[in-house]
Amino acid sequence: MLLSSLSILMGAVLVPSDYLWVYSTHIILVCLYLIWSKRLIVLFLTLISFVSVLSSEFSTPPYLPLTTDSELLVDFDNKELISNHSQLGSRDARSDKQSVRLVYFEKNGVRRTQDDFSLTFSQSKFHSVESSQKVYQGVITRVVLPNQEGSWWQQNLYIKRQAAELTVHFSDEDLQRLEQKPFSVRGRLLAKLDRAFENFDYWRFSKALLLGQDDLWSERDTWMVRTLGLAHLFVVSGLHTGFMFAIGRMISRSVWRFFPNRLLLYGVTRWHCDAVIVIPLLFAYAYITNWGEPVVRASIMLSVYLCARMLALKLSPYSIITFALWLVLLFEPRAVLNPGLWLSFSMVYLLIGFCQTSTKLSRLFMVQVMLSTASMVLILGWQVAISSASILVNILLIPLAAFLWFPWALLSCMEVLIIGSTYSYEQLEILLYYIISFIEMIAFEWPLLIFEQHASDVPRLLMLLLVIVWVYQSPLKRGIVSAIGIWVILFSSMLSNASEAGLSLVNKNNKLILTEKSDILLTNTWVGSDISRLRLDSYLNAEQQGGYFLTPSNTSEITPQILLAHGVKWLILKQDGAEKIIAMLDGMNVKWLVIPAGGSLDFHFQKNRISLQHSSCIYSFFLLKSDTCKRVEKLESVLNYNQT
């Protein structure tokens, strides 16, 4: 029923401009067929889709005469950017129909992003508010324009309908003012929670679970979570919206018990009570989590479901979810380019298919096993290794988070916001100590499944095929054959030593030690001030280019004269004392890489190629890589360039 409308919404974005005549012909034929078949409701929905497309997709992109080094005033209260560049000669111009993304970096290097700023070109307004305490003066250091076929960040701007992304550099004084001022109700709430829980060791995990914010995480935390395949649990998604939906239903049932019986005579049902209580709760949670796309999509799906039940519409769950998909694309057709959209709806369709006939615990358990196993296979596209206990940890932690951790932490936040005490969270912190200790023990002591140990892509393709067979297998319990096949291939990597590191550089007891298998080749404590004996070139077969060194045990021995005399191009640092010499290295254009305490850097020699694996970077593709991971990639590319 909705396929014709969906095709119009998706085609407006997916069809290349050279083939718009085909797209317009498709619309005409669909409308003529609907008129001939007298399917007026579908025709109405199709026309609404066409109007939505015309109003949102076929407009001329705005012209932005902005360049780097341009001055800009930022009004965070009104979300307005003021430029002294005159767009229309002597006239002032306000860009009301466009939104701009603002990016800036705090003193500690944290990247902050805010969307939907309006842009005003006005020399008179720029000078009139320049001295105001409500605005912040900055300089544009980078301008990125949206492009549907460009890089991923340009595509993201296109999907988000941002006319540009402006990276602005603020003075230290303005940055200090920014850090002290939350700009919304959401910001004030989060700031109050951070102040209340800042002394609790595991608030960083609870904050990520509740709000999807991992800004308090270290690289070690990120490594641990991704190794165990738990990233979906600490990034706010439809799963968390499901938690809120269940909590809202429980509240609704409690309220329903106190309703007078005479309300039943007016046709009020429990579904009406659910809709009145749950739907506002879902969108309030979406607001607190900054309108994350998965949360909004899940909220729309669940709201449509509740409304259908409230109106006693006899619709299948598939029809309800398809209608929710049409609603999402109606308001934002460009969401069709977002992989998360299709992942969210695909998982919902699968869950409906597996759970609508039975909700027995055994079936729900099998669904969780299937999803955990399938996620391990899908993760092959961007992660190098995963813990061998990933399935077990997911099976244990997801119910624990759903029934205990999430609601308990939510109640603790309500306690802080209402009466200002943290008593309940103090009790939760005791439980989290044992949970996180268990997770850390598994992450760092259980063996990893190194996917690169497979000699070819055949095992990966075979696992994907088994997942597809499992998905289409019914009933679900028959899929145990596919599950066993996937597990055999996954765990077979533990029996292979094909990718054993040729060399390993570890930071043990604040010493950098280079080993080959179990033999120690070099350590930075063997020599005094003779840095030439810390050269790594011969071990890496890079004698022609040279310049790879370990830092001495005493970092004060690193001086500009020493670096120039020995031609140092790359320096491997231990974390202790590294901050004292990093500024000097950056000034001399010497590249550096830090190995933290307990960390390691493995060198894998494969024919004419050297592959590096840092203990903090087990994922091979991640859009927001840490600084350490970027430096590892840079060193790997330089080493392989030298090999050629």
XYZ file of C-alpha atoms in Angstrom:
644
model
C 0.000 0.000 0.000
C 2.750 2.418 0.899
C 5.336 1.163 -1.589
C 4.392 3.754 -4.234
C 4.745 6.598 -1.722
C 8.030 5.179 -0.421
C 9.391 4.921 -3.970
C 8.647 8.607 -4.574
C 10.354 9.694 -1.354
C 13.429 7.504 -1.905
C 13.687 8.231 -5.618
C 13.923 11.985 -5.051
C 17.265 11.442 -3.305
C 18.629 8.308 -4.949
C 17.884 9.028 -8.622
C 20.786 10.866 -10.366
C 19.946 14.282 -11.799
C 20.436 13.011 -15.363
C 17.568 10.563 -14.890
C 14.997 12.856 -13.296
C 12.836 12.417 -16.397
C 12.509 8.737 -15.508
C 11.578 9.708 -11.962
C 8.893 12.157 -13.116
C 7.500 9.553 -15.542
C 7.293 7.070 -12.676
C 5.263 9.542 -10.590
C 2.841 10.192 -13.454
C 2.303 6.481 -14.139
C 1.757 5.731 -10.444
C -0.812 8.518 -10.082
C -2.670 7.451 -13.251
C -2.798 3.858 -12.046
C -4.116 4.894 -8.629
C -6.809 7.066 -10.231
C -7.820 4.204 -12.562
C -7.958 1.693 -9.680
C -9.781 4.250 -7.466
C -7.341 3.782 -4.595
C -7.910 7.278 -3.322
C -6.193 6.851 0.062
C -2.993 5.657 -1.555
C -3.281 8.457 -4.135
C -3.594 10.976 -1.317
C -0.489 9.616 0.431
C 1.404 9.664 -2.877
C 0.500 13.308 -3.519
C 1.608 14.227 0.020
C 4.923 12.502 -0.679
C 5.299 14.408 -3.939
C 4.605 17.752 -2.227
C 7.162 16.900 0.476
C 9.758 16.137 -2.187
C 9.082 19.362 -4.113
C 9.363 21.501 -1.002
C 12.558 19.942 0.308
C 14.689 18.518 -2.491
C 14.504 20.697 -5.587
C 15.696 24.046 -4.309
C 18.816 25.986 -5.297
C 21.647 25.561 -2.772
C 22.567 28.812 -1.004
C 25.716 30.732 -1.802
C 28.085 31.224 1.142
C 30.857 33.778 0.561
C 32.901 32.570 3.523
C 36.586 31.723 3.560
C 39.125 30.714 6.173
C 40.563 33.464 8.365
C 37.237 35.310 8.256
C 36.010 36.773 11.528
C 32.743 35.546 12.949
C 30.549 36.402 15.949
C 28.687 33.506 17.553
C 25.489 33.965 19.558
C 24.848 30.592 21.231
C 21.636 31.755 22.932
C 19.909 32.576 19.635
C 21.991 30.080 17.590
C 23.119 32.822 15.216
C 26.377 33.420 13.354
C 27.176 37.005 12.339
C 29.715 37.716 9.615
C 31.097 41.106 8.604
C 31.243 39.906 5.016
C 28.673 41.793 2.966
C 26.872 39.282 0.771
C 24.847 41.788 -1.218
C 27.102 44.771 -1.495
C 26.005 47.463 0.908
C 22.783 45.692 1.910
C 22.492 43.389 4.906
C 21.392 39.835 4.265
C 20.134 37.171 6.604
C 20.232 33.544 5.477
C 16.927 32.441 6.990
C 16.464 29.365 4.818
C 19.727 27.675 5.606
C 21.338 26.089 8.605
C 25.037 25.945 9.391
C 26.991 23.533 11.575
C 29.434 25.048 14.065
C 32.512 23.106 15.212
C 35.036 24.226 17.826
C 37.608 22.613 20.086
C 37.834 23.076 23.825
C 41.134 23.563 25.657
C 41.439 19.848 26.372
C 40.982 19.028 22.696
C 37.364 17.834 22.961
C 35.482 18.478 19.725
C 32.127 20.220 20.113
C 29.519 20.300 17.350
C 26.213 22.175 17.163
C 23.843 22.200 14.201
C 21.191 24.575 12.903
C 22.853 27.968 13.347
C 21.417 30.747 11.202
C 23.941 32.846 9.291
C 23.690 36.614 9.011
C 25.856 38.756 6.717
C 25.777 42.234 8.220
C 28.658 44.660 8.697
C 26.520 47.045 10.769
C 25.224 44.323 13.092
C 28.706 42.817 13.389
C 30.144 46.063 14.717
C 27.118 46.870 16.904
C 27.244 43.598 18.901
C 31.005 43.016 18.715
C 31.536 44.173 22.288
C 28.526 42.334 23.720
C 29.156 39.802 26.483
C 26.573 37.469 24.960
C 28.528 36.781 21.777
C 31.847 35.053 21.209
C 34.333 36.206 18.604
C 36.201 33.612 16.575
C 38.072 33.021 13.348
C 37.007 30.480 10.722
C 39.750 27.896 10.237
C 37.890 25.436 7.985
C 34.866 25.486 5.673
C 33.251 22.235 4.473
C 30.341 22.263 2.021
C 27.750 19.461 1.662
C 28.077 17.026 -1.209
C 25.810 14.045 -1.794
C 28.593 12.154 -3.571
C 31.548 13.469 -1.578
C 33.362 12.195 1.495
C 31.418 10.846 4.458
C 31.496 14.165 6.347
C 30.198 16.029 3.271
C 27.449 13.437 2.861
C 26.557 13.868 6.517
C 26.133 17.618 5.976
C 23.901 16.865 3.002
C 21.774 14.430 5.013
C 21.492 16.857 7.935
C 20.634 19.760 5.576
C 23.486 21.905 6.807
C 24.606 24.511 4.259
C 28.193 24.323 5.557
C 30.352 23.191 8.429
C 32.395 26.015 9.915
C 35.279 25.200 12.231
C 35.852 28.253 14.424
C 38.826 29.012 16.652
C 37.992 30.915 19.844
C 40.372 32.624 22.227
C 41.254 30.936 25.520
C 39.143 33.509 27.369
C 36.067 32.750 25.281
C 36.631 29.001 25.628
C 36.670 29.401 29.393
C 33.372 31.283 29.224
C 31.891 28.565 27.020
C 32.856 25.789 29.410
C 31.104 27.580 32.265
C 27.856 28.178 30.452
C 25.321 25.519 29.422
C 23.146 26.793 26.582
C 19.893 24.883 27.053
C 17.731 23.063 29.541
C 19.405 19.878 28.368
C 22.819 21.372 29.006
C 21.887 22.483 32.503
C 20.492 19.045 33.342
C 23.614 17.266 32.114
C 25.879 19.721 33.915
C 24.009 19.111 37.173
C 24.291 15.342 36.767
C 28.009 15.580 36.005
C 28.614 17.668 39.106
C 26.643 15.255 41.289
C 28.306 12.089 39.989
C 31.805 13.316 39.143
C 33.319 11.559 42.157
C 31.917 8.148 41.210
C 34.344 5.985 39.241
C 31.734 4.313 37.017
C 29.507 7.269 36.229
C 31.295 7.415 32.866
C 29.690 4.084 31.914
C 26.276 4.954 33.340
C 26.321 8.266 31.463
C 27.086 6.456 28.210
C 24.341 3.906 28.889
C 21.674 6.504 29.698
C 22.607 9.361 27.380
C 24.967 7.875 24.800
C 27.745 10.278 25.811
C 31.194 8.713 26.132
C 33.065 12.000 26.591
C 34.373 10.760 29.973
C 35.862 7.578 28.498
C 39.551 6.916 28.121
C 41.034 5.037 25.159
C 41.246 2.004 27.442
C 37.485 2.156 28.045
C 36.777 2.477 24.333
C 39.057 -0.458 23.548
C 37.414 -2.629 26.205
C 33.849 -1.890 25.090
C 34.554 -2.430 21.407
C 36.566 -5.585 22.063
C 33.561 -7.090 23.846
C 31.154 -5.964 21.116
C 29.169 -3.795 23.539
C 29.280 -0.533 21.588
C 25.561 -0.824 20.773
C 24.790 -0.779 24.497
C 26.631 2.486 25.186
C 25.441 4.397 22.121
C 21.845 5.517 22.545
C 19.780 3.573 20.024
C 16.415 1.962 19.544
C 17.385 -0.510 22.256
C 17.377 2.272 24.854
C 14.084 3.600 23.498
C 12.720 0.103 24.050
C 13.885 0.330 27.662
C 12.000 3.618 28.061
C 8.940 2.133 26.346
C 8.897 -0.744 28.844
C 9.315 1.656 31.779
C 6.508 3.840 30.426
C 4.215 0.831 30.068
C 4.883 -0.113 33.696
C 4.048 3.436 34.822
C 0.923 3.396 32.665
C -0.284 0.125 34.176
C 0.213 1.529 37.664
C -1.757 4.671 36.781
C -4.498 2.635 35.100
C -5.218 0.771 38.313
C -6.251 4.020 40.012
C -8.582 5.153 37.217
C -12.288 5.101 38.157
C -14.341 2.393 36.485
C -16.768 4.874 34.991
C -14.096 5.926 32.477
C -14.649 2.614 30.731
C -18.168 3.764 29.891
C -16.688 6.623 27.855
C -14.612 4.236 25.761
C -11.295 4.897 27.481
C -9.030 1.832 27.342
C -5.621 0.958 28.660
C -4.175 1.747 25.223
C -5.371 5.347 25.640
C -3.551 5.515 28.964
C -0.423 4.066 27.349
C -0.507 6.620 24.537
C -0.968 9.573 26.898
C 1.903 8.524 29.179
C 4.378 6.644 26.971
C 4.500 8.860 23.866
C 5.480 12.086 25.731
C 7.985 10.055 27.753
C 9.612 8.738 24.574
C 10.009 12.178 23.019
C 11.211 13.673 26.311
C 13.956 11.038 26.311
C 14.726 11.893 22.674
C 15.157 15.542 23.695
C 17.477 14.682 26.608
C 19.617 12.566 24.270
C 19.788 15.464 21.766
C 17.367 13.979 19.238
C 19.575 11.096 18.211
C 18.296 9.661 14.941
C 17.878 6.067 16.192
C 15.930 7.320 19.213
C 13.645 9.499 17.076
C 13.019 6.658 14.620
C 12.241 4.189 17.385
C 9.996 6.748 19.113
C 8.029 7.264 15.906
C 7.664 3.515 15.371
C 6.452 2.892 18.903
C 4.158 5.955 18.855
C 2.516 4.799 15.622
C 2.084 1.355 17.163
C 0.393 2.806 20.283
C -1.866 5.075 18.222
C -2.947 2.136 16.055
C -3.800 0.114 19.152
C -5.566 3.099 20.737
C -7.757 3.528 17.627
C -8.387 -0.239 17.495
C -7.038 -0.463 13.958
C -6.630 -4.051 12.799
C -3.233 -3.666 11.189
C -0.357 -6.085 11.137
C 2.866 -5.051 12.896
C 4.597 -4.992 9.505
C 2.088 -2.433 8.193
C 2.588 -0.263 11.260
C 6.384 -0.284 10.902
C 6.135 0.397 7.158
C 3.886 3.389 7.865
C 6.418 4.614 10.437
C 9.131 4.329 7.782
C 7.001 6.421 5.416
C 6.526 9.060 8.121
C 10.275 9.273 8.747
C 11.031 9.702 5.033
C 8.124 12.129 4.586
C 9.686 14.589 7.036
C 13.268 13.842 5.951
C 13.680 12.090 2.550
C 17.469 12.327 2.815
C 17.426 9.899 5.723
C 17.302 7.219 3.022
C 21.089 7.713 2.708
C 21.638 6.932 6.386
C 22.645 3.271 6.936
C 21.353 3.499 10.497
C 17.802 3.991 9.142
C 17.838 0.666 7.350
C 19.632 -1.087 10.191
C 17.012 0.104 12.698
C 13.999 -0.884 10.624
C 15.571 -4.163 9.489
C 16.199 -5.208 13.084
C 12.616 -4.279 14.027
C 11.234 -6.323 11.126
C 13.385 -9.290 12.195
C 12.313 -9.015 15.814
C 8.655 -8.916 14.787
C 9.165 -11.974 12.596
C 10.830 -13.938 15.372
C 8.726 -12.819 18.348
C 5.176 -12.135 17.179
C 4.100 -15.798 17.316
C 5.587 -16.494 20.728
C 7.181 -14.537 23.532
C 8.428 -17.486 25.539
C 11.706 -16.948 27.332
C 13.343 -19.725 25.334
C 12.485 -17.996 22.055
C 13.603 -14.596 23.334
C 16.859 -16.201 24.470
C 17.408 -17.661 20.996
C 16.703 -14.257 19.436
C 19.354 -12.677 21.641
C 21.859 -15.411 20.761
C 21.117 -14.880 17.079
C 21.527 -11.104 17.222
C 24.736 -11.343 19.279
C 26.232 -13.890 16.883
C 25.161 -11.936 13.799
C 26.669 -8.746 15.225
C 30.037 -10.499 15.572
C 29.900 -11.357 11.870
C 28.799 -7.871 10.804
C 31.549 -6.300 12.895
C 34.111 -7.909 10.565
C 33.774 -4.938 8.225
C 35.387 -2.438 10.598
C 37.016 -4.220 13.530
C 40.162 -6.339 13.490
C 39.552 -8.375 16.641
C 36.868 -9.156 19.171
C 36.806 -11.015 22.466
C 36.055 -14.721 22.347
C 33.518 -14.095 25.134
C 31.563 -11.448 23.200
C 28.420 -13.568 22.765
C 28.433 -14.599 26.419
C 28.927 -11.023 27.634
C 26.073 -9.737 25.441
C 23.723 -12.453 26.644
C 24.472 -11.593 30.275
C 24.826 -7.814 30.109
C 21.882 -6.801 27.902
C 19.206 -8.258 30.267
C 21.148 -6.871 33.233
C 21.185 -3.415 31.654
C 17.509 -3.623 30.654
C 16.067 -4.826 33.955
C 18.494 -3.386 36.516
C 21.244 -0.985 35.453
C 19.230 1.320 33.140
C 16.156 1.825 35.399
C 18.288 2.084 38.538
C 20.542 4.735 36.984
C 17.490 6.571 35.657
C 15.941 6.686 39.133
C 19.270 7.900 40.542
C 19.281 10.777 38.074
C 15.714 11.675 39.048
C 16.787 11.626 42.704
C 19.602 14.099 41.946
C 17.356 16.425 39.928
C 14.508 16.408 42.468
C 16.083 16.242 45.943
C 19.804 16.549 45.159
C 20.994 13.363 46.915
C 22.982 10.466 45.435
C 22.138 7.699 47.907
C 20.628 5.262 45.381
C 23.515 5.723 42.959
C 25.981 4.991 45.754
C 24.386 1.544 46.035
C 24.468 1.110 42.261
C 28.162 2.012 42.238
C 28.877 -0.980 44.482
C 27.177 -3.281 41.981
C 28.940 -1.628 39.043
C 32.296 -2.283 40.688
C 31.756 -6.023 40.330
C 30.197 -5.728 36.863
C 32.980 -3.580 35.400
C 35.664 -5.684 37.112
C 34.136 -8.769 35.488
C 34.056 -7.032 32.097
C 37.654 -5.846 32.399
C 38.834 -9.318 33.407
C 37.210 -10.866 30.334
C 38.364 -8.119 27.964
C 42.019 -8.206 29.004
C 42.510 -11.850 29.987
C 40.332 -13.895 27.649
C 41.821 -14.555 24.187
C 40.875 -12.406 21.219
C 39.510 -13.631 17.921
C 41.818 -12.048 15.334
C 39.872 -12.019 12.095
C 42.941 -11.181 10.013
C 44.346 -14.600 10.806
C 42.095 -16.080 8.149
C 44.175 -16.470 5.002
C 41.352 -15.419 2.657
C 37.907 -13.820 2.623
C 36.173 -17.181 2.153
C 35.493 -17.690 5.913
C 33.950 -14.221 6.147
C 31.698 -14.816 3.133
C 30.718 -18.210 4.498
C 29.747 -16.675 7.853
C 27.632 -14.016 6.101
C 25.915 -16.758 4.110
C 25.170 -18.679 7.299
C 23.674 -15.526 8.864
C 21.379 -15.110 5.852
C 20.320 -18.765 6.052
C 19.679 -18.323 9.766
C 17.533 -15.238 9.202
C 15.320 -16.996 6.664
C 15.159 -20.230 8.651
C 11.875 -20.857 10.456
C 11.256 -21.788 13.168
C 14.157 -20.071 14.830
C 15.375 -23.144 16.734
C 16.377 -24.786 13.450
C 19.001 -22.091 13.071
C 21.210 -23.813 15.626
C 22.991 -25.468 12.688
C 23.897 -22.037 11.277
C 24.928 -20.836 14.739
C 27.265 -23.793 15.238
C 28.774 -23.220 11.794
C 29.428 -19.541 12.546
C 30.947 -20.358 15.928
C 33.263 -22.958 14.401
C 34.592 -20.457 11.857
C 34.882 -17.659 14.421
C 36.755 -19.674 17.015
C 38.955 -21.427 14.448
C 41.078 -18.270 14.333
C 42.279 -19.118 17.849
C 43.940 -22.267 16.464
C 45.967 -20.356 13.877
C 49.169 -18.456 14.477
C 49.363 -17.064 10.962
C 49.230 -13.481 12.195
C 51.602 -13.818 15.133
C 53.517 -10.592 15.572
C 57.067 -10.582 14.255
C 58.086 -7.873 16.720
C 56.355 -6.473 19.782
C 57.131 -3.196 21.488
C 55.646 -3.074 24.999
C 55.610 -0.562 27.832
C 56.277 -2.663 30.908
C 57.034 -1.047 34.256
C 57.646 2.259 32.468
C 60.234 0.639 30.172
C 60.005 0.294 26.407
C 60.993 -3.266 25.485
C 61.321 -4.618 21.931
C 60.852 -8.390 21.740
C 60.868 -11.028 19.032
C 58.639 -13.845 20.244
C 60.027 -14.294 23.764
C 63.504 -12.857 23.113
C 64.305 -9.314 24.246
C 66.052 -7.421 21.450
C 66.193 -3.911 22.851
C 65.111 -1.846 25.830
C 65.463 1.860 26.427
C 67.149 1.255 29.806
C 70.180 -0.520 28.365
C 71.885 2.644 27.183
C 72.691 5.940 28.778
C 72.565 9.088 26.712
C 73.649 7.359 23.484
C 70.394 7.586 21.525
C 71.990 5.978 18.465
C 71.725 2.600 20.191
C 67.956 3.015 20.362
C 67.552 3.052 16.575
C 64.861 0.669 15.269
C 65.712 0.839 11.577
C 67.578 -2.456 11.322
C 64.789 -4.354 13.059
C 62.181 -2.863 10.708
C 64.264 -3.303 7.536
C 64.120 0.446 6.932
C 67.809 1.293 6.689
C 67.409 3.425 3.541
C 65.143 6.053 5.088
C 65.993 5.678 8.772
C 64.889 7.872 11.635
C 62.890 5.462 13.872
C 63.974 5.634 17.540
C 62.878 4.660 21.010
C 62.897 7.446 23.551
C 65.552 7.081 26.295
C 64.429 6.154 29.797
C 65.291 9.706 30.849
C 63.239 11.943 28.561
C 65.221 15.017 29.597
C 68.046 13.702 27.389
C 65.942 14.479 24.299
C 67.125 17.864 23.008
C 66.796 19.577 19.620
C 70.531 19.079 19.051
C 70.230 15.315 19.632
C 67.247 15.043 17.300
C 69.008 16.922 14.495
C 72.323 15.118 14.935
C 70.772 11.644 14.565
C 68.129 12.511 11.961
C 65.196 11.455 14.134
C 61.956 11.303 12.137
C 59.805 9.114 14.382
C 60.089 8.783 18.162
C 58.289 6.129 20.209
C 57.415 7.568 23.617
C 56.291 6.125 26.910
C 53.381 7.966 28.452
C 55.199 9.076 31.587
C 56.848 12.405 30.812
C 55.745 12.478 27.170
C 53.869 15.780 27.505
C 57.142 17.561 28.301
C 58.705 16.912 24.906
C 55.681 16.669 22.574
C 55.616 20.429 21.987
C 59.294 20.350 21.006
C 58.730 17.420 18.652
C 55.789 19.154 16.974
C 57.850 22.308 16.535
C 60.666 20.336 14.863
C 58.220 18.352 12.701
C 59.257 15.066 14.325
C 56.471 12.479 14.353
C 55.760 10.649 17.598
C 53.686 7.815 18.969
C 52.873 7.083 22.612
C 52.641 3.574 24.082
C 50.829 3.882 27.432
C 51.669 1.858 30.512
C 50.753 -1.773 29.879
C 50.223 -1.062 26.184
C 51.903 -2.596 23.175
C 52.650 -2.043 19.500
C 52.899 -5.193 17.357
C 54.689 -5.374 13.999
C 53.358 -7.991 11.556
C 55.621 -8.680 8.555
C 53.661 -9.923 5.533
C 55.801 -10.311 2.399
C 56.660 -6.696 1.446
C 54.222 -5.109 3.839
C 54.364 -4.181 7.532
C 51.116 -4.137 9.483
C 50.883 -2.409 12.879
C 48.492 -3.211 15.695
C 48.362 -0.870 18.661
C 46.745 -2.138 21.850
C 44.424 0.903 21.827
C 43.366 0.481 18.195
C 41.882 -2.883 17.347
C 39.331 -1.376 14.957
C 40.479 -0.902 11.386
C 37.720 1.508 10.346
C 36.163 4.029 12.680
C 34.910 7.442 11.596
C 36.104 9.249 14.710
C 39.475 7.612 15.297
C 41.476 8.640 18.320
C 44.673 10.608 17.862
C 46.729 7.532 18.735
C 45.054 5.426 16.045
C 45.673 8.111 13.425
C 49.363 8.201 14.331
C 49.580 4.399 14.089
C 48.080 4.548 10.599
C 50.539 7.280 9.635
C 53.527 5.259 10.877
C 52.270 2.153 9.074
C 51.913 4.036 5.789
C 55.408 5.527 6.124
C 56.966 2.128 6.871
C 55.272 0.544 3.862
C 56.289 3.456 1.663
C 59.889 2.920 2.741
C 59.615 -0.766 1.899
C 58.845 0.095 -1.685
